Amino acid sequence: MTASTLDQITVTKVAGRIGAVVEGVRLSGDLDPSAVQAVRDALHAHKVVFFRGQDHLTDEIQLAFTRLLGTPIGHPTVNTEGQYVLPITSEYGGAADQWHTDVTFVPAYPLASILRAIDIPSHGGDTVWANTATAYDELSPALQELANGLRAIHTNAYDYAGLSPDKDPEAFKRYLEVFASTVYETEHPVVRVHPVTGERTLLLGGFVQRLVGYSREDSRLLVDLLQGHVTRLENTVRWSWREGDVAIWDNRATQHRAVSDFGGARRVLHRTTVDGDVPVGVDGRASVAVKPRPADN
Ligand SMILES: O=C(O)CCC(=O)C(=O)O
Ligand SMILES: [Fe+2]
């Protein structure tokens, strides 16, 4: 196949504040550096970018492309060393159908995730992304001021323990074994300064347990208030998958969730993630691991 050249690449917005379709790019490990830069620029500008018709992709090619964006990392709780491709399957059920940013229970959570549609139901099973930078921008100045000083504890234990084993208790058990085998807790700033764009973004989502220094009830109310801005429809884009589609999102400026409206149908996507950097708040304070405690040496 022909290489992508810059004058063939088009970037078209698909919603007002987030999301663009990139055309003229065939994703692979051989992608021209200028095309990789175009993808990166589109990612920073639009937060989530979509590619149609990438049917040539295999796990290997997806991983090779992922390496062009940074260092691939496995899921921290999936104990399969060297496995960088995480299947997202309907078998697990439920886990991704709440708003979250990927893996925020560790300090340097992924800077980007790449999701490839492999087996998609005939209808339903969309994914929705929200722009956490525009969510911050639209806050009242007094609320921005308050949010700037907040810190939150993110944990995987809280999240997964809160799920109900609704349909298939066995699948749920396997799920817990895989994804909650180690308890992680990290304290993050609620407002993260984006290391590339300098934007202020709201860092919350499904792994948040509580705000530091607030009662549980005040914490819940405050998180709900801020999270309500993140998920306002104006800050979101919804993607209806076709097999061969790829979505790449800037995990430092977005939240996302799956829409669980496809009944018992099979739905499989494969995800790779790119190693991230430790967030820094507006006061310059970085995120810190609470559990497991960092090694002493
Ligand atoms: O299944 C989906 O639509 C989203 C899955 C997800 O949260 C992820 O791949 O990080
Ligand atoms: Fe996710």
PDB file of C-alpha atoms and ligand atoms in Angstrom:
ATOM      1  CA  MET A   1       0.000   0.000   0.000  1.00  0.00           C
ATOM      2  CA  THR A   2       1.033   3.562  -0.533  1.00  0.00           C
ATOM      3  CA  ALA A   3       2.426   5.548   2.339  1.00  0.00           C
ATOM      4  CA  SER A   4       0.351   8.355   3.775  1.00  0.00           C
ATOM      5  CA  THR A   5       1.565  11.730   2.682  1.00  0.00           C
ATOM      6  CA  LEU A   6       0.646  14.953   4.402  1.00  0.00           C
ATOM      7  CA  ASP A   7      -1.412  16.360   1.541  1.00  0.00           C
ATOM      8  CA  GLN A   8      -3.614  13.240   1.615  1.00  0.00           C
ATOM      9  CA  ILE A   9      -4.453  13.604   5.295  1.00  0.00           C
ATOM     10  CA  THR A  10      -7.670  15.332   6.259  1.00  0.00           C
ATOM     11  CA  VAL A  11      -8.928  16.042   9.766  1.00  0.00           C
ATOM     12  CA  THR A  12     -12.661  16.706  10.108  1.00  0.00           C
ATOM     13  CA  LYS A  13     -14.379  17.603  13.343  1.00  0.00           C
ATOM     14  CA  VAL A  14     -17.337  15.418  14.274  1.00  0.00           C
ATOM     15  CA  ALA A  15     -18.671  17.416  17.238  1.00  0.00           C
ATOM     16  CA  GLY A  16     -18.349  20.965  18.525  1.00  0.00           C
ATOM     17  CA  ARG A  17     -15.786  20.537  21.267  1.00  0.00           C
ATOM     18  CA  ILE A  18     -14.190  17.115  20.887  1.00  0.00           C
ATOM     19  CA  GLY A  19     -13.481  14.489  18.259  1.00  0.00           C
ATOM     20  CA  ALA A  20     -12.290  14.411  14.652  1.00  0.00           C
ATOM     21  CA  VAL A  21     -12.114  11.856  11.875  1.00  0.00           C
ATOM     22  CA  VAL A  22      -8.696  11.495  10.281  1.00  0.00           C
ATOM     23  CA  GLU A  23      -8.695  10.287   6.683  1.00  0.00           C
ATOM     24  CA  GLY A  24      -5.817   9.402   4.402  1.00  0.00           C
ATOM     25  CA  VAL A  25      -3.833   7.503   7.021  1.00  0.00           C
ATOM     26  CA  ARG A  26      -3.173   3.779   6.959  1.00  0.00           C
ATOM     27  CA  LEU A  27      -2.012   3.000  10.485  1.00  0.00           C
ATOM     28  CA  SER A  28       1.100   0.849  10.763  1.00  0.00           C
ATOM     29  CA  GLY A  29       4.568   0.708  12.251  1.00  0.00           C
ATOM     30  CA  ASP A  30       5.903   2.104   8.972  1.00  0.00           C
ATOM     31  CA  LEU A  31       3.914   5.305   9.071  1.00  0.00           C
ATOM     32  CA  ASP A  32       5.892   8.288   7.844  1.00  0.00           C
ATOM     33  CA  PRO A  33       7.145  10.527  10.725  1.00  0.00           C
ATOM     34  CA  SER A  34       5.295  13.530   9.293  1.00  0.00           C
ATOM     35  CA  ALA A  35       2.066  11.511   9.289  1.00  0.00           C
ATOM     36  CA  VAL A  36       2.727  10.409  12.881  1.00  0.00           C
ATOM     37  CA  GLN A  37       3.172  14.063  13.801  1.00  0.00           C
ATOM     38  CA  ALA A  38      -0.093  14.910  12.034  1.00  0.00           C
ATOM     39  CA  VAL A  39      -1.869  12.240  14.085  1.00  0.00           C
ATOM     40  CA  ARG A  40      -0.306  13.591  17.264  1.00  0.00           C
ATOM     41  CA  ASP A  41      -1.285  17.166  16.424  1.00  0.00           C
ATOM     42  CA  ALA A  42      -4.857  16.067  15.666  1.00  0.00           C
ATOM     43  CA  LEU A  43      -4.928  14.189  18.970  1.00  0.00           C
ATOM     44  CA  HIS A  44      -3.872  17.244  20.952  1.00  0.00           C
ATOM     45  CA  ALA A  45      -6.285  19.507  19.105  1.00  0.00           C
ATOM     46  CA  HIS A  46      -9.333  17.202  19.133  1.00  0.00           C
ATOM     47  CA  LYS A  47      -8.648  14.860  22.121  1.00  0.00           C
ATOM     48  CA  VAL A  48     -10.036  11.790  20.352  1.00  0.00           C
ATOM     49  CA  VAL A  49      -9.406  10.925  16.707  1.00  0.00           C
ATOM     50  CA  PHE A  50     -11.137   8.268  14.652  1.00  0.00           C
ATOM     51  CA  PHE A  51      -9.867   6.225  11.703  1.00  0.00           C
ATOM     52  CA  ARG A  52     -12.204   4.181   9.524  1.00  0.00           C
ATOM     53  CA  GLY A  53     -11.447   1.069   7.515  1.00  0.00           C
ATOM     54  CA  GLN A  54      -8.207  -0.029   9.194  1.00  0.00           C
ATOM     55  CA  ASP A  55      -9.057  -3.642   8.385  1.00  0.00           C
ATOM     56  CA  HIS A  56      -5.445  -4.530   7.679  1.00  0.00           C
ATOM     57  CA  LEU A  57      -4.570  -4.188  11.369  1.00  0.00           C
ATOM     58  CA  THR A  58      -3.517  -7.154  13.472  1.00  0.00           C
ATOM     59  CA  ASP A  59      -2.410  -7.023  17.105  1.00  0.00           C
ATOM     60  CA  GLU A  60       1.180  -6.888  15.864  1.00  0.00           C
ATOM     61  CA  ILE A  61       0.585  -3.962  13.521  1.00  0.00           C
ATOM     62  CA  GLN A  62      -1.483  -2.148  16.147  1.00  0.00           C
ATOM     63  CA  LEU A  63       1.391  -2.569  18.599  1.00  0.00           C
ATOM     64  CA  ALA A  64       3.961  -1.446  16.023  1.00  0.00           C
ATOM     65  CA  PHE A  65       1.927   1.701  15.405  1.00  0.00           C
ATOM     66  CA  THR A  66       1.546   2.228  19.174  1.00  0.00           C
ATOM     67  CA  ARG A  67       5.347   2.293  19.473  1.00  0.00           C
ATOM     68  CA  LEU A  68       5.413   5.317  17.160  1.00  0.00           C
ATOM     69  CA  LEU A  69       3.440   7.277  19.765  1.00  0.00           C
ATOM     70  CA  GLY A  70       5.513   6.169  22.771  1.00  0.00           C
ATOM     71  CA  THR A  71       6.293   3.196  24.970  1.00  0.00           C
ATOM     72  CA  PRO A  72       3.519   0.583  25.091  1.00  0.00           C
ATOM     73  CA  ILE A  73       2.518  -0.529  28.577  1.00  0.00           C
ATOM     74  CA  GLY A  74       0.437  -3.439  29.777  1.00  0.00           C
ATOM     75  CA  HIS A  75      -2.445  -3.064  32.188  1.00  0.00           C
ATOM     76  CA  PRO A  76      -0.867  -2.819  35.680  1.00  0.00           C
ATOM     77  CA  THR A  77      -3.083  -5.494  37.211  1.00  0.00           C
ATOM     78  CA  VAL A  78      -3.042  -7.952  34.346  1.00  0.00           C
ATOM     79  CA  ASN A  79      -0.266 -10.306  35.225  1.00  0.00           C
ATOM     80  CA  THR A  80       0.842 -11.247  31.736  1.00  0.00           C
ATOM     81  CA  GLU A  81       4.255  -9.804  31.193  1.00  0.00           C
ATOM     82  CA  GLY A  82       4.971  -8.497  27.758  1.00  0.00           C
ATOM     83  CA  GLN A  83       1.321  -8.542  26.750  1.00  0.00           C
ATOM     84  CA  TYR A  84       0.532  -5.107  25.518  1.00  0.00           C
ATOM     85  CA  VAL A  85      -2.744  -5.796  23.745  1.00  0.00           C
ATOM     86  CA  LEU A  86      -5.694  -5.811  26.127  1.00  0.00           C
ATOM     87  CA  PRO A  87      -8.896  -7.405  24.828  1.00  0.00           C
ATOM     88  CA  ILE A  88     -11.987  -5.427  25.820  1.00  0.00           C
ATOM     89  CA  THR A  89     -14.708  -8.042  25.555  1.00  0.00           C
ATOM     90  CA  SER A  90     -18.401  -8.158  26.343  1.00  0.00           C
ATOM     91  CA  GLU A  91     -17.634 -11.234  28.453  1.00  0.00           C
ATOM     92  CA  TYR A  92     -16.389  -9.046  31.297  1.00  0.00           C
ATOM     93  CA  GLY A  93     -19.463  -6.845  31.169  1.00  0.00           C
ATOM     94  CA  GLY A  94     -20.069  -3.583  32.881  1.00  0.00           C
ATOM     95  CA  ALA A  95     -16.588  -2.358  33.725  1.00  0.00           C
ATOM     96  CA  ALA A  96     -16.198   0.308  31.077  1.00  0.00           C
ATOM     97  CA  ASP A  97     -19.788   1.528  31.194  1.00  0.00           C
ATOM     98  CA  GLN A  98     -19.057   4.245  33.670  1.00  0.00           C
ATOM     99  CA  TRP A  99     -17.151   7.444  32.972  1.00  0.00           C
ATOM    100  CA  HIS A 100     -13.422   7.075  33.505  1.00  0.00           C
ATOM    101  CA  THR A 101      -9.950   7.993  32.383  1.00  0.00           C
ATOM    102  CA  ASP A 102      -7.877   4.857  31.848  1.00  0.00           C
ATOM    103  CA  VAL A 103      -5.868   3.490  34.768  1.00  0.00           C
ATOM    104  CA  THR A 104      -5.822   6.680  36.879  1.00  0.00           C
ATOM    105  CA  PHE A 105      -5.206   4.588  40.000  1.00  0.00           C
ATOM    106  CA  VAL A 106      -1.460   4.711  39.182  1.00  0.00           C
ATOM    107  CA  PRO A 107       0.515   7.999  39.058  1.00  0.00           C
ATOM    108  CA  ALA A 108       1.836   7.871  35.477  1.00  0.00           C
ATOM    109  CA  TYR A 109      -1.327   6.550  33.870  1.00  0.00           C
ATOM    110  CA  PRO A 110      -1.315   6.152  30.052  1.00  0.00           C
ATOM    111  CA  LEU A 111      -1.052   9.300  27.961  1.00  0.00           C
ATOM    112  CA  ALA A 112      -3.017   7.713  25.144  1.00  0.00           C
ATOM    113  CA  SER A 113      -5.098   4.645  24.434  1.00  0.00           C
ATOM    114  CA  ILE A 114      -5.674   3.082  21.032  1.00  0.00           C
ATOM    115  CA  LEU A 115      -8.830   1.021  20.585  1.00  0.00           C
ATOM    116  CA  ARG A 116      -9.533  -1.149  17.531  1.00  0.00           C
ATOM    117  CA  ALA A 117     -12.968  -2.564  16.757  1.00  0.00           C
ATOM    118  CA  ILE A 118     -12.815  -6.269  15.977  1.00  0.00           C
ATOM    119  CA  ASP A 119     -16.280  -7.679  16.544  1.00  0.00           C
ATOM    120  CA  ILE A 120     -19.092  -5.164  16.845  1.00  0.00           C
ATOM    121  CA  PRO A 121     -22.816  -5.760  17.481  1.00  0.00           C
ATOM    122  CA  SER A 122     -25.175  -4.891  14.626  1.00  0.00           C
ATOM    123  CA  HIS A 123     -26.471  -2.009  16.715  1.00  0.00           C
ATOM    124  CA  GLY A 124     -25.561  -0.404  20.027  1.00  0.00           C
ATOM    125  CA  GLY A 125     -22.270  -0.570  21.880  1.00  0.00           C
ATOM    126  CA  ASP A 126     -21.105   2.946  21.080  1.00  0.00           C
ATOM    127  CA  THR A 127     -18.388   4.684  23.067  1.00  0.00           C
ATOM    128  CA  VAL A 128     -18.633   8.272  24.324  1.00  0.00           C
ATOM    129  CA  TRP A 129     -15.723  10.593  25.095  1.00  0.00           C
ATOM    130  CA  ALA A 130     -15.731  13.861  27.057  1.00  0.00           C
ATOM    131  CA  ASN A 131     -13.319  16.775  26.834  1.00  0.00           C
ATOM    132  CA  THR A 132     -12.022  17.496  30.343  1.00  0.00           C
ATOM    133  CA  ALA A 133     -10.322  20.734  29.243  1.00  0.00           C
ATOM    134  CA  THR A 134     -13.513  22.400  27.974  1.00  0.00           C
ATOM    135  CA  ALA A 135     -15.242  21.041  31.098  1.00  0.00           C
ATOM    136  CA  TYR A 136     -12.744  22.973  33.228  1.00  0.00           C
ATOM    137  CA  ASP A 137     -13.004  26.090  31.043  1.00  0.00           C
ATOM    138  CA  GLU A 138     -16.752  26.312  31.463  1.00  0.00           C
ATOM    139  CA  LEU A 139     -16.629  26.278  35.282  1.00  0.00           C
ATOM    140  CA  SER A 140     -17.402  29.522  37.089  1.00  0.00           C
ATOM    141  CA  PRO A 141     -14.138  31.265  38.048  1.00  0.00           C
ATOM    142  CA  ALA A 142     -14.836  30.722  41.751  1.00  0.00           C
ATOM    143  CA  LEU A 143     -15.342  27.004  41.154  1.00  0.00           C
ATOM    144  CA  GLN A 144     -12.148  26.836  39.078  1.00  0.00           C
ATOM    145  CA  GLU A 145     -10.339  28.423  42.006  1.00  0.00           C
ATOM    146  CA  LEU A 146     -11.726  25.804  44.384  1.00  0.00           C
ATOM    147  CA  ALA A 147     -10.990  22.917  41.995  1.00  0.00           C
ATOM    148  CA  ASN A 148      -7.389  24.113  41.493  1.00  0.00           C
ATOM    149  CA  GLY A 149      -6.610  23.284  45.123  1.00  0.00           C
ATOM    150  CA  LEU A 150      -8.327  19.875  45.300  1.00  0.00           C
ATOM    151  CA  ARG A 151      -6.584  16.508  45.439  1.00  0.00           C
ATOM    152  CA  ALA A 152      -8.364  13.188  44.937  1.00  0.00           C
ATOM    153  CA  ILE A 153      -7.618   9.564  45.790  1.00  0.00           C
ATOM    154  CA  HIS A 154      -8.048   7.231  42.812  1.00  0.00           C
ATOM    155  CA  THR A 155      -8.183   3.467  43.394  1.00  0.00           C
ATOM    156  CA  ASN A 156      -8.970   0.334  41.418  1.00  0.00           C
ATOM    157  CA  ALA A 157     -10.300  -1.488  44.500  1.00  0.00           C
ATOM    158  CA  TYR A 158     -13.056   1.012  45.048  1.00  0.00           C
ATOM    159  CA  ASP A 159     -14.130   0.953  41.466  1.00  0.00           C
ATOM    160  CA  TYR A 160     -14.314  -2.747  40.829  1.00  0.00           C
ATOM    161  CA  ALA A 161     -15.638  -3.642  44.260  1.00  0.00           C
ATOM    162  CA  GLY A 162     -18.536  -1.297  43.538  1.00  0.00           C
ATOM    163  CA  LEU A 163     -19.648  -3.256  40.495  1.00  0.00           C
ATOM    164  CA  SER A 164     -22.504  -5.670  40.889  1.00  0.00           C
ATOM    165  CA  PRO A 165     -22.109  -9.187  39.512  1.00  0.00           C
ATOM    166  CA  ASP A 166     -25.392  -8.843  37.681  1.00  0.00           C
ATOM    167  CA  LYS A 167     -25.506 -11.314  34.818  1.00  0.00           C
ATOM    168  CA  ASP A 168     -22.699 -13.773  35.145  1.00  0.00           C
ATOM    169  CA  PRO A 169     -21.155 -14.230  38.601  1.00  0.00           C
ATOM    170  CA  GLU A 170     -18.396 -16.471  37.223  1.00  0.00           C
ATOM    171  CA  ALA A 171     -17.320 -13.917  34.637  1.00  0.00           C
ATOM    172  CA  PHE A 172     -17.449 -11.247  37.316  1.00  0.00           C
ATOM    173  CA  LYS A 173     -15.226 -13.314  39.576  1.00  0.00           C
ATOM    174  CA  ARG A 174     -12.681 -13.803  36.814  1.00  0.00           C
ATOM    175  CA  TYR A 175     -12.875 -10.110  36.130  1.00  0.00           C
ATOM    176  CA  LEU A 176     -12.061  -9.218  39.734  1.00  0.00           C
ATOM    177  CA  GLU A 177      -9.204 -11.707  39.753  1.00  0.00           C
ATOM    178  CA  VAL A 178      -7.707 -10.100  36.706  1.00  0.00           C
ATOM    179  CA  PHE A 179      -8.320  -6.418  37.322  1.00  0.00           C
ATOM    180  CA  ALA A 180      -8.286  -6.035  41.094  1.00  0.00           C
ATOM    181  CA  SER A 181      -5.547  -8.506  42.036  1.00  0.00           C
ATOM    182  CA  THR A 182      -3.401  -5.657  43.343  1.00  0.00           C
ATOM    183  CA  VAL A 183      -4.848  -2.637  45.094  1.00  0.00           C
ATOM    184  CA  TYR A 184      -3.535   0.667  43.819  1.00  0.00           C
ATOM    185  CA  GLU A 185      -4.192   4.084  45.268  1.00  0.00           C
ATOM    186  CA  THR A 186      -2.877   7.336  43.910  1.00  0.00           C
ATOM    187  CA  GLU A 187      -3.389  10.934  44.984  1.00  0.00           C
ATOM    188  CA  HIS A 188      -3.826  13.186  41.948  1.00  0.00           C
ATOM    189  CA  PRO A 189      -4.551  16.889  41.597  1.00  0.00           C
ATOM    190  CA  VAL A 190      -8.162  17.396  40.478  1.00  0.00           C
ATOM    191  CA  VAL A 191      -6.939  19.954  37.965  1.00  0.00           C
ATOM    192  CA  ARG A 192      -4.113  18.637  35.824  1.00  0.00           C
ATOM    193  CA  VAL A 193      -2.027  20.915  33.625  1.00  0.00           C
ATOM    194  CA  HIS A 194      -1.645  19.226  30.242  1.00  0.00           C
ATOM    195  CA  PRO A 195       2.082  18.778  29.628  1.00  0.00           C
ATOM    196  CA  VAL A 196       1.834  19.474  25.880  1.00  0.00           C
ATOM    197  CA  THR A 197      -0.983  21.983  25.426  1.00  0.00           C
ATOM    198  CA  GLY A 198      -0.784  23.716  28.822  1.00  0.00           C
ATOM    199  CA  GLU A 199      -4.563  23.376  29.178  1.00  0.00           C
ATOM    200  CA  ARG A 200      -6.118  22.844  32.579  1.00  0.00           C
ATOM    201  CA  THR A 201      -8.119  19.619  32.652  1.00  0.00           C
ATOM    202  CA  LEU A 202     -10.394  17.996  35.244  1.00  0.00           C
ATOM    203  CA  LEU A 203      -8.853  14.734  36.419  1.00  0.00           C
ATOM    204  CA  LEU A 204     -11.704  12.708  37.932  1.00  0.00           C
ATOM    205  CA  GLY A 205     -13.742   9.724  36.683  1.00  0.00           C
ATOM    206  CA  GLY A 206     -14.705   6.274  37.868  1.00  0.00           C
ATOM    207  CA  PHE A 207     -11.602   5.461  39.902  1.00  0.00           C
ATOM    208  CA  VAL A 208     -12.062   8.436  42.250  1.00  0.00           C
ATOM    209  CA  GLN A 209     -12.723   7.342  45.800  1.00  0.00           C
ATOM    210  CA  ARG A 210     -12.767  10.668  47.627  1.00  0.00           C
ATOM    211  CA  LEU A 211     -11.339  14.150  47.845  1.00  0.00           C
ATOM    212  CA  VAL A 212      -8.534  14.669  50.321  1.00  0.00           C
ATOM    213  CA  GLY A 213      -9.613  16.680  53.363  1.00  0.00           C
ATOM    214  CA  TYR A 214     -13.379  16.438  52.737  1.00  0.00           C
ATOM    215  CA  SER A 215     -16.028  14.297  54.399  1.00  0.00           C
ATOM    216  CA  ARG A 216     -17.418  11.472  52.264  1.00  0.00           C
ATOM    217  CA  GLU A 217     -20.658  13.352  51.689  1.00  0.00           C
ATOM    218  CA  ASP A 218     -19.041  16.692  50.809  1.00  0.00           C
ATOM    219  CA  SER A 219     -16.575  14.831  48.641  1.00  0.00           C
ATOM    220  CA  ARG A 220     -19.366  13.052  46.751  1.00  0.00           C
ATOM    221  CA  LEU A 221     -21.308  16.287  46.202  1.00  0.00           C
ATOM    222  CA  LEU A 222     -18.256  18.162  45.001  1.00  0.00           C
ATOM    223  CA  VAL A 223     -17.089  15.369  42.699  1.00  0.00           C
ATOM    224  CA  ASP A 224     -20.614  15.033  41.277  1.00  0.00           C
ATOM    225  CA  LEU A 225     -20.748  18.774  40.630  1.00  0.00           C
ATOM    226  CA  LEU A 226     -17.446  18.771  38.723  1.00  0.00           C
ATOM    227  CA  GLN A 227     -18.110  15.463  37.015  1.00  0.00           C
ATOM    228  CA  GLY A 228     -21.461  16.863  35.853  1.00  0.00           C
ATOM    229  CA  HIS A 229     -19.561  19.420  33.797  1.00  0.00           C
ATOM    230  CA  VAL A 230     -17.310  16.775  32.274  1.00  0.00           C
ATOM    231  CA  THR A 231     -20.263  14.725  31.064  1.00  0.00           C
ATOM    232  CA  ARG A 232     -22.429  17.593  29.841  1.00  0.00           C
ATOM    233  CA  LEU A 233     -23.407  16.613  26.298  1.00  0.00           C
ATOM    234  CA  GLU A 234     -21.750  19.750  24.902  1.00  0.00           C
ATOM    235  CA  ASN A 235     -18.386  18.366  26.024  1.00  0.00           C
ATOM    236  CA  THR A 236     -18.876  14.923  24.489  1.00  0.00           C
ATOM    237  CA  VAL A 237     -18.728  12.987  21.250  1.00  0.00           C
ATOM    238  CA  ARG A 238     -20.324   9.595  20.616  1.00  0.00           C
ATOM    239  CA  TRP A 239     -18.848   7.095  18.198  1.00  0.00           C
ATOM    240  CA  SER A 240     -20.801   4.317  16.543  1.00  0.00           C
ATOM    241  CA  TRP A 241     -18.266   1.595  15.765  1.00  0.00           C
ATOM    242  CA  ARG A 242     -17.765  -0.358  12.600  1.00  0.00           C
ATOM    243  CA  GLU A 243     -15.319  -3.201  12.443  1.00  0.00           C
ATOM    244  CA  GLY A 244     -11.933  -1.874  11.333  1.00  0.00           C
ATOM    245  CA  ASP A 245     -12.406   1.446  13.134  1.00  0.00           C
ATOM    246  CA  VAL A 246      -9.688   2.756  15.410  1.00  0.00           C
ATOM    247  CA  ALA A 247     -10.057   5.444  18.066  1.00  0.00           C
ATOM    248  CA  ILE A 248      -7.075   7.099  19.716  1.00  0.00           C
ATOM    249  CA  TRP A 249      -7.657   9.360  22.683  1.00  0.00           C
ATOM    250  CA  ASP A 250      -5.533  11.714  24.698  1.00  0.00           C
ATOM    251  CA  ASN A 251      -6.050  10.132  28.093  1.00  0.00           C
ATOM    252  CA  ARG A 252      -4.750  13.328  29.763  1.00  0.00           C
ATOM    253  CA  ALA A 253      -7.640  15.432  28.498  1.00  0.00           C
ATOM    254  CA  THR A 254     -10.591  13.044  28.252  1.00  0.00           C
ATOM    255  CA  GLN A 255     -12.904  10.647  29.992  1.00  0.00           C
ATOM    256  CA  HIS A 256     -14.868   7.972  28.177  1.00  0.00           C
ATOM    257  CA  ARG A 257     -17.432   5.258  28.721  1.00  0.00           C
ATOM    258  CA  ALA A 258     -18.961   2.394  26.821  1.00  0.00           C
ATOM    259  CA  VAL A 259     -22.712   2.382  26.200  1.00  0.00           C
ATOM    260  CA  SER A 260     -24.089  -0.961  27.422  1.00  0.00           C
ATOM    261  CA  ASP A 261     -27.151  -1.227  25.212  1.00  0.00           C
ATOM    262  CA  PHE A 262     -26.366  -4.306  23.111  1.00  0.00           C
ATOM    263  CA  GLY A 263     -27.847  -7.046  25.284  1.00  0.00           C
ATOM    264  CA  GLY A 264     -26.007 -10.339  25.078  1.00  0.00           C
ATOM    265  CA  ALA A 265     -24.348  -9.607  21.750  1.00  0.00           C
ATOM    266  CA  ARG A 266     -20.641 -10.200  21.344  1.00  0.00           C
ATOM    267  CA  ARG A 267     -18.469  -7.090  21.304  1.00  0.00           C
ATOM    268  CA  VAL A 268     -14.689  -7.226  21.110  1.00  0.00           C
ATOM    269  CA  LEU A 269     -12.145  -4.447  20.793  1.00  0.00           C
ATOM    270  CA  HIS A 270      -8.396  -4.554  21.342  1.00  0.00           C
ATOM    271  CA  ARG A 271      -6.665  -1.801  23.268  1.00  0.00           C
ATOM    272  CA  THR A 272      -3.061  -0.720  23.457  1.00  0.00           C
ATOM    273  CA  THR A 273      -1.828   2.066  25.713  1.00  0.00           C
ATOM    274  CA  VAL A 274       1.101   4.433  25.674  1.00  0.00           C
ATOM    275  CA  ASP A 275       3.072   5.071  28.859  1.00  0.00           C
ATOM    276  CA  GLY A 276       2.260   8.435  30.425  1.00  0.00           C
ATOM    277  CA  ASP A 277       3.854  11.028  32.635  1.00  0.00           C
ATOM    278  CA  VAL A 278       3.131  11.949  36.247  1.00  0.00           C
ATOM    279  CA  PRO A 279       0.430  14.658  36.413  1.00  0.00           C
ATOM    280  CA  VAL A 280       1.165  18.055  37.854  1.00  0.00           C
ATOM    281  CA  GLY A 281      -1.430  20.396  39.340  1.00  0.00           C
ATOM    282  CA  VAL A 282      -1.699  24.150  38.859  1.00  0.00           C
ATOM    283  CA  ASP A 283       0.374  24.621  42.025  1.00  0.00           C
ATOM    284  CA  GLY A 284       3.185  22.487  40.544  1.00  0.00           C
ATOM    285  CA  ARG A 285       2.511  19.568  42.902  1.00  0.00           C
ATOM    286  CA  ALA A 286       2.784  16.148  41.294  1.00  0.00           C
ATOM    287  CA  SER A 287       0.656  13.050  41.835  1.00  0.00           C
ATOM    288  CA  VAL A 288       1.895  10.511  44.374  1.00  0.00           C
ATOM    289  CA  ALA A 289       1.351   6.780  44.846  1.00  0.00           C
ATOM    290  CA  VAL A 290      -0.312   5.844  48.111  1.00  0.00           C
ATOM    291  CA  LYS A 291      -0.606   2.052  47.468  1.00  0.00           C
ATOM    292  CA  PRO A 292       1.285  -0.011  46.755  1.00  0.00           C
ATOM    293  CA  ARG A 293       3.887   2.098  48.474  1.00  0.00           C
ATOM    294  CA  PRO A 294       6.853   2.932  46.246  1.00  0.00           C
ATOM    295  CA  ALA A 295       9.957   0.873  47.022  1.00  0.00           C
ATOM    296  CA  ASP A 296      12.261   2.450  49.609  1.00  0.00           C
ATOM    297  CA  ASN A 297      15.340   2.337  47.431  1.00  0.00           C
TER     298      ASN A 297
HETATM  299  O1  LIG B   1     -15.613  -0.698  25.467  1.00  0.00           O
HETATM  300  C1  LIG B   1     -15.536   0.511  25.292  1.00  0.00           C
HETATM  301  O2  LIG B   1     -16.279   1.138  24.557  1.00  0.00           O
HETATM  302  C2  LIG B   1     -14.526   1.305  26.054  1.00  0.00           C
HETATM  303  C3  LIG B   1     -13.549   0.416  26.707  1.00  0.00           C
HETATM  304  C4  LIG B   1     -12.598   1.200  27.514  1.00  0.00           C
HETATM  305  O3  LIG B   1     -12.931   1.834  28.470  1.00  0.00           O
HETATM  306  C5  LIG B   1     -11.192   1.217  27.096  1.00  0.00           C
HETATM  307  O4  LIG B   1     -10.857   0.600  26.087  1.00  0.00           O
HETATM  308  O5  LIG B   1     -10.392   1.854  27.767  1.00  0.00           O
HETATM  309 FE    FE B   2     -11.295   2.869  29.281  1.00  0.00          FE
END
